[in-house]
Amino acid sequence: MPYTGALMTTFKEIYKRIYASWLGKNIGIRLGAPIESWTGTEVRKCYQPITDYLTDYSQFAADDDANGPLFFADVMKHHSIDDVKAQDMANNLLNVVPYEKGFFWWGGKGISTEHTAWLNLINHVDAPLSGSCKQNTKAVSEQIGGQIFSDCWGYLALDKPEIATTLAEKMSSVTHDLDGIEGGKFVAVCISLAWHHLDAREIITSALTYLNPDSNYTQLIREMLDFHLQYPNDPKKCLAYIEDKHSYDNYEGLCHILPNTAIMLYGMLYGKNDFDLTMQLIAEAGRDTDCNLGNVGSIIGMMVGIENINEKWIKPINDVILCSSSIGTKNITTLSKTAYQFATLACKLHDIPTADETIARHTTDFSLPYATNGFQIETSRYHACNLRVQNNQLKICLDDILSNQEFKLYKHSYFRPQDVYDCRYEPEFAAIIEPGDIIRCHLDNPEHLPLDIAIYIKGYSGKIYHSDFTQETDLEYHPNTNDIPYLEYGFIIRSQNRIQRNYFTVNNFEIIKQPSYQIDFLSLTVEDWGYDIGLKQHYGISGLRIHRGHATIHDNQFLLDAHSEFNFSGPDVSIHNMSLSWIPQDNIHLHMCYQWHGCYDYQSIEVDHNTVYLTSNYNRIVTRKLITCMHETIASIDYDYNKQAIYINSKKFEISLTLVPSCVAILNESNQPIQLLSCRIEGK
């Protein structure tokens, strides 16, 4: 019989459990990434036993395993369970996925499942045909992607496996078919069931109820359950069986779902419901290790909770996740904030009251274990201190601080290539803090330590800018230097006397977004991000997320290539004023987007040759409102929300606009490069 448990709990408990599961997902990805595609024999020869991370990351950038669940769940912000369709999920995918840049492995049509489905979608082959074996062949449609992206549906449908099944099936059908869809359903259902079950075999057995009984996927699960029942204490025998009967050689395509599912089942069945042992077994089995470990980490993390995940896995992550969606302002975030967003959607589904959603966007939340919000301490030989999350505070434990010494407590506002270990999935960013923003925080100094503290930012040049030093516990700072993008922000702490064995805390850290600055495009920097997953050299421009095409700085020119686009500013800013200037040229076609939520969700002022429009693009449906036809070459646009006016070449035209928080973007739809000069934004 289908499982019919009833979820009776609070937002806080849902938030905490999703956080544990999402941590498990990201732990598995990081553990498996260095040995992805290795055979089990190769892994065991080099690394057995695997009891910790194989690589010391400076900062790990998320791959497709994390990008997918995080951004695909966004569709449920705008839909209910009853009305969401596969095509709605497809539209969301198109919106958040850059054009053949990052996010997925863009291996080509008929090779990469996701690339194939994406090409179908942009050519108006709608879901679910976009992912079908009829359209793409069985070999393409049964690869592993439907499985690795489905964790989010389990998070949203905790203790509601029927709903988890429905959501996972719809999303998986956008890109996959047959066993590819069954894998998505299986992962989502297992996570949903793990809310209430404490045994991996029990979860697997219950999950069978929600799968197609005639599928090869279901047959494989039954086969693995039977093998485990026959040899419950012989994991080596089971692994040898998998490597013989379910090797890659027995399946079509580059990364078929079934041999990897066999490894997942092996780890879950022989892992004794222990997070460490389960991770070890799956890692040492090889194949698509980051995918397999990520999915099972998610399931077991939900099952055992944060209390039963060793901190050796958690602390190196430091609560940070770097993504590669189309939206630069959302690509620097934290696991705790994204877990908060999942929990908010889950509570919407369960009709459970939620906290203020803005907490996840602009303020810190230290209520969860290890939720540092990405803060770290600048190390020095002159001081010794550590961070702990305790009692809803970030606790700075001062082991030994010398008199008149300074140290920094900080987090990144922006990441450069040298700050990130793995850039294969093209993680380009827009800065979190911008000129004009307000940084506020509240500290506690219960021991009255002799500390002078200032809020600071670090400019792109490396120069430090800070507020006045004070012993007050409520601090505020308005950075206004144009040394952009800002690299980091936080506190400079200066001790008046030597301090030993004591502490102070950060209770809250708030960013009020109201950017006010001008970008002179020639002042930006070309950044070498190394090789992407397709072994192509990847270049970016500091502070811009180039989600389509390329931009270059060459011969004292900033050129945005034909059919190229970038976004910046945010996150979630209401733009009151925006202006853009460029070198005049014939046959220009560009958009200045004052509201940009993704590739197919934006409001813009569109210049098409000598004609100007107010343009809306939502789910690839474009509407245009004519402003004017000019009889001169256009070289600048100014938008003023307060005056409800647009200025074209300084000529005023009255318009009617609404404000919606978002980032901003520039789109070049011309058949030639455009030389951009400057862009100014004012946000509230």
XYZ file of C-alpha atoms in Angstrom:
684
model
C 0.000 0.000 0.000
C 1.185 3.552 -0.661
C 2.668 5.330 2.315
C 0.135 7.739 3.860
C 1.959 9.522 6.673
C 0.852 12.974 7.732
C 3.335 15.776 8.219
C 2.629 17.586 11.466
C 5.464 19.923 12.312
C 6.757 23.493 12.210
C 8.584 25.600 9.686
C 11.717 25.446 11.855
C 11.813 21.642 11.852
C 11.210 21.447 8.095
C 13.917 24.039 7.560
C 16.396 22.099 9.673
C 15.727 18.729 8.022
C 15.919 20.133 4.497
C 19.169 21.830 5.486
C 20.597 18.457 6.596
C 19.485 16.817 3.357
C 20.792 19.658 1.182
C 24.097 19.512 3.071
C 24.221 15.778 2.389
C 23.680 16.470 -1.317
C 26.534 18.959 -1.481
C 28.858 16.834 0.642
C 28.367 13.986 -1.791
C 29.016 16.208 -4.807
C 32.261 17.550 -3.333
C 33.438 14.123 -2.300
C 32.690 12.569 -5.664
C 33.794 15.344 -8.027
C 37.549 14.520 -8.108
C 36.882 10.891 -9.082
C 33.918 11.381 -11.397
C 33.929 8.765 -14.212
C 36.671 6.681 -12.566
C 36.071 2.945 -12.442
C 35.745 1.363 -9.037
C 39.047 -0.441 -9.569
C 40.808 2.848 -10.318
C 39.308 4.543 -7.264
C 40.175 1.739 -4.879
C 43.703 1.454 -6.242
C 44.406 5.122 -5.470
C 42.236 6.079 -2.525
C 40.810 3.167 -0.540
C 39.658 3.692 2.191
C 37.823 6.958 1.521
C 37.029 8.522 4.860
C 37.312 12.245 4.034
C 37.361 14.681 1.132
C 39.942 13.824 -1.508
C 40.750 17.456 -2.342
C 41.305 20.522 -0.178
C 39.140 23.029 -2.006
C 39.713 26.767 -1.812
C 36.067 27.152 -2.785
C 34.115 24.571 -4.725
C 31.787 25.736 -7.504
C 28.583 23.743 -7.861
C 28.099 21.485 -10.832
C 24.913 20.379 -12.562
C 23.968 18.166 -9.603
C 23.414 21.208 -7.382
C 22.411 23.774 -10.011
C 19.448 21.707 -11.181
C 17.539 21.109 -7.927
C 18.280 24.595 -6.631
C 16.914 26.510 -9.606
C 14.313 24.085 -10.952
C 12.333 24.417 -7.730
C 11.727 28.091 -8.618
C 8.806 27.051 -10.813
C 6.750 26.378 -7.687
C 6.971 30.032 -6.665
C 4.447 30.718 -9.405
C 2.403 27.512 -9.579
C 0.454 25.133 -7.400
C 0.653 21.361 -7.427
C -2.651 21.204 -9.251
C -1.852 23.557 -12.087
C 1.878 23.103 -12.773
C 2.629 21.383 -16.087
C 5.744 19.902 -17.643
C 5.947 22.892 -19.996
C 5.858 25.291 -17.026
C 8.903 23.475 -15.706
C 10.489 23.642 -19.144
C 9.917 27.400 -19.296
C 11.572 27.805 -15.913
C 14.530 25.720 -17.095
C 14.983 27.960 -20.119
C 14.793 31.005 -17.892
C 17.458 30.002 -15.356
C 19.872 28.080 -17.605
C 22.431 30.171 -19.550
C 22.774 29.751 -23.301
C 25.185 26.810 -23.585
C 27.292 28.209 -20.751
C 27.756 26.446 -17.429
C 24.959 24.775 -15.444
C 24.903 21.582 -17.594
C 27.425 19.618 -19.557
C 26.948 21.030 -23.063
C 28.187 17.966 -24.912
C 26.165 18.422 -28.078
C 22.882 17.241 -29.558
C 22.423 13.502 -29.369
C 25.284 13.198 -26.875
C 24.372 15.267 -23.825
C 20.790 14.599 -22.728
C 20.254 18.043 -21.241
C 21.839 19.845 -24.190
C 19.638 17.863 -26.569
C 16.462 18.682 -24.625
C 17.447 22.362 -24.311
C 17.921 22.624 -28.075
C 14.508 21.029 -28.540
C 12.900 23.548 -26.206
C 14.400 26.672 -27.753
C 13.255 25.351 -31.130
C 9.707 25.038 -29.761
C 9.613 21.292 -29.248
C 7.642 21.481 -26.025
C 7.731 19.225 -22.975
C 7.341 16.323 -22.540
C 8.210 15.631 -26.195
C 11.441 17.585 -25.609
C 12.815 14.780 -23.439
C 11.179 11.792 -25.080
C 12.955 8.824 -26.598
C 10.718 9.351 -29.640
C 12.440 12.690 -30.183
C 15.936 11.905 -28.846
C 16.397 8.059 -28.888
C 16.314 5.739 -25.900
C 20.097 5.940 -25.414
C 19.930 9.695 -24.860
C 16.717 9.766 -22.832
C 17.782 7.216 -20.227
C 20.913 8.973 -19.023
C 21.362 9.959 -15.381
C 20.148 13.587 -15.375
C 16.512 12.927 -14.501
C 17.752 11.403 -11.265
C 20.381 13.903 -10.215
C 18.099 16.950 -10.498
C 15.137 15.587 -8.542
C 16.111 16.104 -4.901
C 14.141 19.353 -4.699
C 10.805 17.608 -5.267
C 11.460 15.445 -2.234
C 12.249 18.563 -0.179
C 9.045 20.280 -1.237
C 6.866 17.198 -0.781
C 8.165 15.929 2.565
C 6.051 13.060 3.785
C 3.906 13.366 0.650
C 5.432 10.802 -1.739
C 2.510 10.951 -4.168
C 3.169 14.641 -4.734
C 6.928 14.065 -4.916
C 6.251 11.499 -7.650
C 4.066 13.867 -9.627
C 6.504 16.774 -9.511
C 9.550 14.649 -10.305
C 7.820 12.962 -13.227
C 6.840 16.296 -14.772
C 10.307 17.802 -14.407
C 12.187 14.675 -15.500
C 10.018 14.422 -18.615
C 11.335 17.796 -19.800
C 14.748 16.241 -20.437
C 14.381 12.450 -20.037
C 12.139 9.469 -20.646
C 11.486 5.880 -19.498
C 14.025 4.853 -16.829
C 15.336 8.419 -16.824
C 11.944 9.508 -15.465
C 11.709 6.575 -13.053
C 15.050 7.618 -11.538
C 13.774 11.123 -10.897
C 10.682 9.730 -9.203
C 12.751 7.314 -7.096
C 15.080 9.954 -5.665
C 12.262 12.395 -4.899
C 10.128 9.709 -3.248
C 13.045 8.380 -1.171
C 13.732 11.864 0.203
C 10.037 12.391 0.899
C 9.827 9.061 2.732
C 13.065 9.682 4.635
C 11.235 12.282 6.684
C 9.406 9.480 8.438
C 11.587 6.383 7.951
C 14.889 5.611 9.681
C 16.007 2.614 7.630
C 17.379 2.795 4.088
C 16.068 -0.617 3.027
C 12.626 0.312 4.272
C 12.744 3.549 2.258
C 13.787 1.713 -0.909
C 11.063 -0.924 -0.470
C 8.386 1.717 0.120
C 9.569 3.753 -2.869
C 8.842 0.813 -5.193
C 5.138 1.489 -4.692
C 5.427 4.753 -6.590
C 7.347 3.459 -9.622
C 6.234 1.803 -12.837
C 6.164 -1.906 -11.871
C 7.124 -2.977 -15.396
C 10.138 -0.688 -15.804
C 13.747 -1.857 -15.944
C 14.403 0.563 -13.101
C 11.939 -1.196 -10.819
C 13.343 -4.572 -11.847
C 16.832 -3.402 -10.865
C 15.641 -2.289 -7.411
C 13.984 -5.660 -6.785
C 17.136 -7.411 -7.973
C 19.302 -5.423 -5.553
C 16.900 -5.952 -2.668
C 16.939 -9.708 -3.302
C 20.731 -9.782 -3.495
C 21.023 -7.926 -0.206
C 18.539 -10.270 1.427
C 20.634 -13.235 0.274
C 24.022 -11.699 1.183
C 23.261 -9.072 3.868
C 26.814 -8.993 5.244
C 28.885 -9.225 2.071
C 29.202 -5.807 0.391
C 32.277 -6.928 -1.590
C 30.259 -9.707 -3.223
C 27.511 -7.229 -4.093
C 29.957 -4.751 -5.616
C 31.574 -7.492 -7.691
C 28.116 -8.499 -8.895
C 27.313 -4.919 -9.951
C 30.629 -4.464 -11.742
C 29.962 -7.657 -13.701
C 26.254 -7.514 -14.495
C 25.684 -3.730 -14.431
C 28.830 -2.312 -15.950
C 28.628 0.601 -18.367
C 29.378 -1.830 -21.190
C 25.959 -3.394 -20.740
C 24.075 -0.167 -21.436
C 23.671 2.391 -24.203
C 24.890 5.976 -23.991
C 27.639 7.724 -22.074
C 26.195 7.670 -18.563
C 23.182 5.414 -18.285
C 21.074 5.716 -15.181
C 20.863 2.007 -14.246
C 24.509 1.104 -13.474
C 24.730 4.217 -11.312
C 21.450 3.413 -9.576
C 22.824 -0.029 -8.782
C 25.748 1.642 -6.993
C 23.395 3.972 -5.109
C 21.319 1.009 -3.947
C 24.456 -0.872 -2.948
C 25.582 1.999 -0.718
C 22.162 2.458 0.854
C 21.645 -1.249 1.524
C 25.095 -1.976 2.942
C 25.714 1.394 4.576
C 23.952 0.370 7.804
C 22.055 3.693 7.902
C 25.358 5.396 8.673
C 26.227 8.503 6.692
C 30.014 7.969 6.689
C 29.901 4.302 5.712
C 27.317 4.906 2.992
C 29.441 7.680 1.476
C 32.549 5.502 1.591
C 30.935 2.532 -0.140
C 29.524 4.630 -2.980
C 32.712 6.655 -3.480
C 34.863 3.539 -3.703
C 32.486 2.027 -6.264
C 33.371 4.725 -8.830
C 31.418 5.701 -11.986
C 29.340 8.917 -11.786
C 30.472 9.467 -8.240
C 29.364 13.052 -7.676
C 25.854 12.234 -8.901
C 25.511 9.004 -6.945
C 26.959 10.440 -3.749
C 24.914 13.609 -4.084
C 21.590 11.785 -4.419
C 22.275 9.317 -1.626
C 23.750 12.042 0.575
C 20.445 13.854 0.169
C 18.399 10.770 1.123
C 20.535 9.734 4.086
C 20.935 13.352 5.241
C 17.154 13.689 5.411
C 16.903 10.350 7.197
C 19.548 10.850 9.913
C 19.436 14.643 10.371
C 22.223 17.153 10.894
C 23.105 15.665 14.287
C 24.341 12.485 12.628
C 26.518 14.006 9.918
C 30.162 14.327 10.951
C 31.402 17.919 11.081
C 34.482 16.891 9.055
C 32.128 16.934 6.064
C 30.276 20.118 6.992
C 32.883 22.604 8.203
C 34.997 22.774 5.002
C 31.904 23.839 3.047
C 31.448 26.838 5.372
C 27.786 27.112 4.365
C 28.706 28.509 0.912
C 27.420 27.380 -2.457
C 28.531 28.931 -5.749
C 26.255 28.333 -8.719
C 26.242 28.906 -12.452
C 22.680 29.900 -13.308
C 21.896 32.617 -15.817
C 21.424 35.099 -12.957
C 24.701 36.426 -11.576
C 23.113 37.913 -8.465
C 21.898 34.457 -7.376
C 25.131 32.581 -7.998
C 26.725 33.475 -4.658
C 24.608 32.128 -1.846
C 24.632 29.801 1.161
C 23.279 26.358 1.888
C 21.287 27.691 4.826
C 19.596 30.406 2.727
C 18.759 28.029 -0.091
C 17.448 25.481 2.433
C 15.286 28.303 3.764
C 13.886 28.854 0.276
C 13.141 25.136 -0.139
C 11.476 25.108 3.282
C 9.328 28.124 2.393
C 8.046 26.330 -0.708
C 7.492 23.112 1.273
C 5.449 24.948 3.892
C 3.402 26.586 1.139
C 2.548 23.087 -0.088
C 1.740 21.892 3.452
C -0.173 25.055 4.491
C 2.265 25.634 7.342
C 2.998 29.244 8.356
C 6.450 30.486 7.363
C 8.804 33.126 8.573
C 9.579 36.308 6.654
C 10.948 35.268 3.256
C 13.246 38.291 3.150
C 15.442 36.610 5.742
C 16.714 34.337 3.041
C 17.637 37.240 0.804
C 19.101 40.084 2.771
C 19.731 39.129 6.386
C 21.770 36.450 8.053
C 20.206 33.589 9.935
C 22.403 31.783 12.451
C 19.676 29.472 13.788
C 21.007 26.262 12.184
C 24.100 24.268 13.171
C 27.196 25.249 11.157
C 25.231 27.966 9.340
C 28.099 30.470 9.262
C 26.533 32.272 6.283
C 29.971 32.097 4.676
C 31.770 34.177 7.300
C 35.400 33.333 7.922
C 38.327 34.760 9.862
C 41.427 36.121 8.216
C 44.244 34.122 9.733
C 47.477 35.638 11.015
C 50.416 34.582 13.145
C 49.479 37.368 15.543
C 46.142 36.042 16.655
C 44.203 32.846 17.208
C 40.410 32.729 17.034
C 37.614 30.489 15.785
C 34.001 30.697 14.656
C 31.062 28.779 16.077
C 27.350 28.984 15.405
C 25.621 28.852 18.758
C 22.341 30.101 20.268
C 21.252 31.818 17.034
C 24.511 33.787 16.952
C 27.853 33.668 15.209
C 30.277 33.298 18.106
C 33.840 34.552 17.659
C 36.006 32.731 20.184
C 39.211 34.654 20.895
C 41.900 32.231 21.969
C 44.650 34.815 22.037
C 44.645 38.308 20.522
C 47.669 40.535 21.009
C 47.352 44.176 22.002
C 46.810 46.615 19.114
C 46.423 43.818 16.588
C 43.777 43.753 13.891
C 41.978 40.856 12.295
C 39.063 40.536 9.875
C 35.801 38.657 10.056
C 34.509 38.609 6.507
C 32.587 36.970 3.691
C 32.853 37.214 -0.071
C 30.807 39.704 -2.031
C 32.330 38.471 -5.276
C 34.562 35.600 -6.363
C 37.453 35.919 -8.791
C 38.861 32.899 -10.662
C 41.716 32.550 -8.152
C 39.167 32.299 -5.327
C 37.475 29.207 -6.759
C 38.896 25.690 -7.017
C 36.673 24.190 -9.692
C 35.372 26.434 -12.490
C 34.346 23.808 -15.043
C 30.708 24.859 -14.896
C 31.451 28.527 -15.636
C 30.356 30.208 -12.417
C 30.216 33.925 -13.235
C 28.937 36.302 -10.569
C 27.560 39.733 -9.824
C 28.632 41.328 -6.547
C 26.384 41.099 -3.489
C 27.430 44.531 -2.124
C 27.386 47.550 -4.432
C 28.089 51.263 -3.992
C 25.140 52.916 -2.288
C 24.040 49.847 -0.327
C 23.691 50.022 3.443
C 25.345 47.424 5.671
C 23.924 47.115 9.172
C 24.771 44.714 11.969
C 24.240 44.101 15.651
C 26.954 42.644 17.861
C 26.983 41.431 21.442
C 29.971 42.056 23.681
C 28.765 40.603 26.994
C 32.271 40.532 28.520
C 32.896 44.184 27.615
C 36.053 43.326 25.744
C 38.269 46.277 24.759
C 37.491 46.059 21.037
C 37.235 48.705 18.351
C 35.195 47.489 15.380
C 34.502 48.870 11.912
C 32.506 47.546 8.954
C 34.587 47.344 5.804
C 34.523 46.404 2.155
C 37.419 45.435 -0.094
C 37.421 46.964 -3.556
C 38.426 45.078 -6.668
C 41.828 46.774 -6.502
C 42.405 45.177 -3.101
C 42.074 48.473 -1.245
C 40.159 48.452 2.057
C 37.387 50.996 2.781
C 35.736 51.113 6.191
C 33.492 52.945 8.607
C 34.780 54.717 11.687
C 36.030 52.435 14.447
C 33.699 52.259 17.432
C 32.967 50.263 20.567
C 29.232 50.467 19.860
C 27.385 47.222 19.148
C 25.089 48.626 16.448
C 27.065 49.463 13.334
C 26.188 50.878 9.918
C 28.200 51.611 6.802
C 27.413 53.107 3.376
C 30.180 52.117 0.939
C 30.323 54.495 -2.019
C 33.649 53.939 -3.759
C 33.472 52.935 -7.410
C 36.262 50.380 -6.934
C 33.966 47.622 -8.216
C 33.064 44.833 -7.964
C 33.548 44.697 -4.196
C 35.410 41.518 -3.280
C 34.477 41.079 0.367
C 32.743 42.709 3.319
C 32.680 42.249 7.061
C 34.421 43.590 10.164
C 37.840 44.840 11.096
C 38.385 44.088 14.780
C 41.138 45.894 16.692
C 42.071 44.917 20.245
C 43.111 47.648 22.687
C 44.703 45.137 25.045
C 45.695 41.499 24.876
C 42.625 39.254 25.008
C 42.719 35.572 25.897
C 40.011 32.962 26.128
C 36.972 35.094 25.549
C 34.369 35.836 22.924
C 31.903 38.218 21.292
C 29.032 37.503 18.879
C 27.376 38.686 15.696
C 23.610 38.564 16.132
C 22.471 39.968 12.822
C 23.956 41.202 9.578
C 21.677 43.021 7.166
C 22.179 44.397 3.660
C 19.780 47.076 2.470
C 19.948 47.146 -1.298
C 19.912 50.620 -2.817
C 22.779 50.665 -5.342
C 23.834 53.977 -6.803
C 26.806 54.008 -9.141
C 28.048 54.117 -12.687
C 29.879 51.392 -14.545
C 32.444 52.638 -17.025
C 32.810 49.432 -18.962
C 36.438 50.039 -19.901
C 37.336 50.089 -16.199
C 36.304 46.444 -15.792
C 38.728 43.530 -15.995
C 38.910 40.462 -18.221
C 39.002 37.359 -16.011
C 40.487 34.029 -17.090
C 38.339 31.276 -15.592
C 40.334 28.439 -17.127
C 38.732 25.539 -18.936
C 35.065 24.674 -18.854
C 33.830 21.091 -18.765
C 34.127 20.932 -22.561
C 37.814 21.988 -22.292
C 37.167 25.394 -23.863
C 38.898 28.457 -22.448
C 36.422 30.489 -20.459
C 36.813 34.271 -20.102
C 34.536 36.608 -18.174
C 34.305 40.290 -17.286
C 34.552 41.350 -13.649
C 31.141 41.879 -12.036
C 29.088 40.762 -15.043
C 27.301 37.476 -15.603
C 27.616 36.837 -19.346
C 24.824 34.328 -19.832
C 24.958 34.320 -23.618
C 27.804 34.940 -26.059
C 30.863 37.020 -25.167
C 32.080 40.449 -24.173
C 35.645 41.662 -24.689
C 37.848 44.576 -23.687
C 40.342 45.259 -26.453
C 42.030 48.287 -28.048
C 40.405 50.653 -25.562
C 36.930 49.336 -26.410
C 34.323 47.347 -24.488
C 32.534 45.233 -27.073
C 29.424 43.169 -26.489
C 29.348 40.592 -29.264
C 26.432 40.057 -31.588
C 23.642 38.071 -29.911
C 25.271 38.345 -26.504
C 23.797 39.236 -23.136
C 24.929 39.960 -19.596
C 23.315 40.851 -16.282
C 24.498 42.494 -13.079
C 23.386 44.305 -9.921
C 21.262 42.942 -7.140
C 20.108 40.832 -5.630
C 16.451 41.826 -5.869
C 16.730 45.578 -6.369
C 13.941 47.897 -7.475
C 15.604 50.086 -10.101
C 14.376 53.694 -10.016
C 16.827 55.108 -12.525
C 18.929 53.470 -15.190
C 20.869 54.818 -18.152
C 22.984 53.296 -20.892
C 25.239 54.868 -23.502
C 27.078 53.404 -26.487
C 28.924 54.412 -29.635
C 26.329 55.236 -32.333
C 26.116 52.816 -35.231
C 23.670 51.676 -37.873
C 21.328 48.699 -37.531
C 21.582 48.545 -33.763
C 19.244 46.281 -31.800
C 19.603 46.150 -28.042
C 17.646 45.909 -24.814
C 18.293 47.787 -21.592
C 16.518 45.576 -19.062
C 15.452 47.436 -15.930
C 13.809 44.237 -14.652
C 15.552 40.981 -15.476
C 14.556 37.704 -13.810
C 16.146 35.321 -16.302
C 16.624 34.593 -19.981
C 12.891 34.689 -20.769
C 11.473 36.836 -18.024
C 12.320 40.505 -18.322
C 11.055 44.042 -18.955
C 13.192 46.244 -21.168
C 13.533 49.390 -23.213
C 14.264 48.021 -26.660
C 16.044 49.965 -29.369
C 15.505 48.385 -32.782
C 17.258 50.540 -35.383
C 15.476 53.925 -35.013
C 12.435 52.589 -33.198
C 12.018 52.309 -29.442
C 9.686 49.957 -27.574
C 8.731 49.003 -24.070
C 9.148 45.250 -24.267
C 8.046 42.370 -22.075
C 9.297 38.796 -22.505
C 7.605 36.201 -20.328
C 7.937 32.495 -21.088
C 9.097 33.364 -24.619
C 5.927 35.386 -25.252
C 7.030 38.860 -26.350
C 4.835 41.964 -26.201
C 5.959 45.384 -27.416
C 4.548 48.846 -26.842
C 5.760 51.464 -29.276
C 7.234 54.566 -27.700
C 8.448 56.474 -30.710
C 10.145 56.367 -34.046
C 13.253 58.523 -34.195
C 14.808 60.003 -37.294
C 18.269 60.058 -35.829
C 20.825 57.527 -34.674
C 20.186 56.600 -31.036
C 23.159 56.551 -28.652
C 21.705 56.670 -25.153
C 18.706 55.723 -23.025
C 17.706 57.112 -19.635
C 14.907 55.611 -17.576
C 13.373 57.503 -14.629
C 10.731 55.633 -12.693
C 9.817 58.508 -10.394
C 9.054 60.777 -13.370
C 7.549 57.884 -15.363
C 9.682 58.914 -18.283
C 12.276 57.673 -20.730
C 14.873 59.944 -22.278
C 16.142 58.930 -25.717
C 19.079 61.041 -26.852
C 17.940 63.380 -24.020
C 14.410 63.712 -25.485
C 11.685 62.982 -22.928
C 8.863 60.483 -23.501
C 6.237 59.789 -20.857
C 5.560 56.143 -20.076
C 3.824 53.949 -17.492
C 5.941 51.437 -15.592
C 5.735 49.290 -12.467
C 8.596 48.394 -10.161
C 9.463 44.772 -9.460
C 12.699 43.818 -7.660
C 15.199 42.048 -9.885
C 18.641 42.480 -11.372
C 19.389 44.388 -14.591
C 20.747 43.283 -17.939
C 21.952 44.409 -21.364
C 21.023 42.340 -24.439
C 22.602 42.802 -27.860
C 20.350 41.311 -30.520
C 22.243 43.031 -33.338
C 24.135 41.092 -35.981
C 27.259 42.996 -34.986
C 29.137 43.933 -31.802
C 28.113 47.040 -29.863
C 30.677 49.277 -28.186
C 29.181 50.079 -24.785
C 30.418 53.115 -22.856
C 28.726 53.335 -19.484
C 25.697 52.317 -17.464
C 24.308 54.026 -14.395
C 21.803 52.526 -11.956
C 19.905 53.862 -8.958
C 17.979 51.408 -6.847
C 15.739 51.567 -3.794
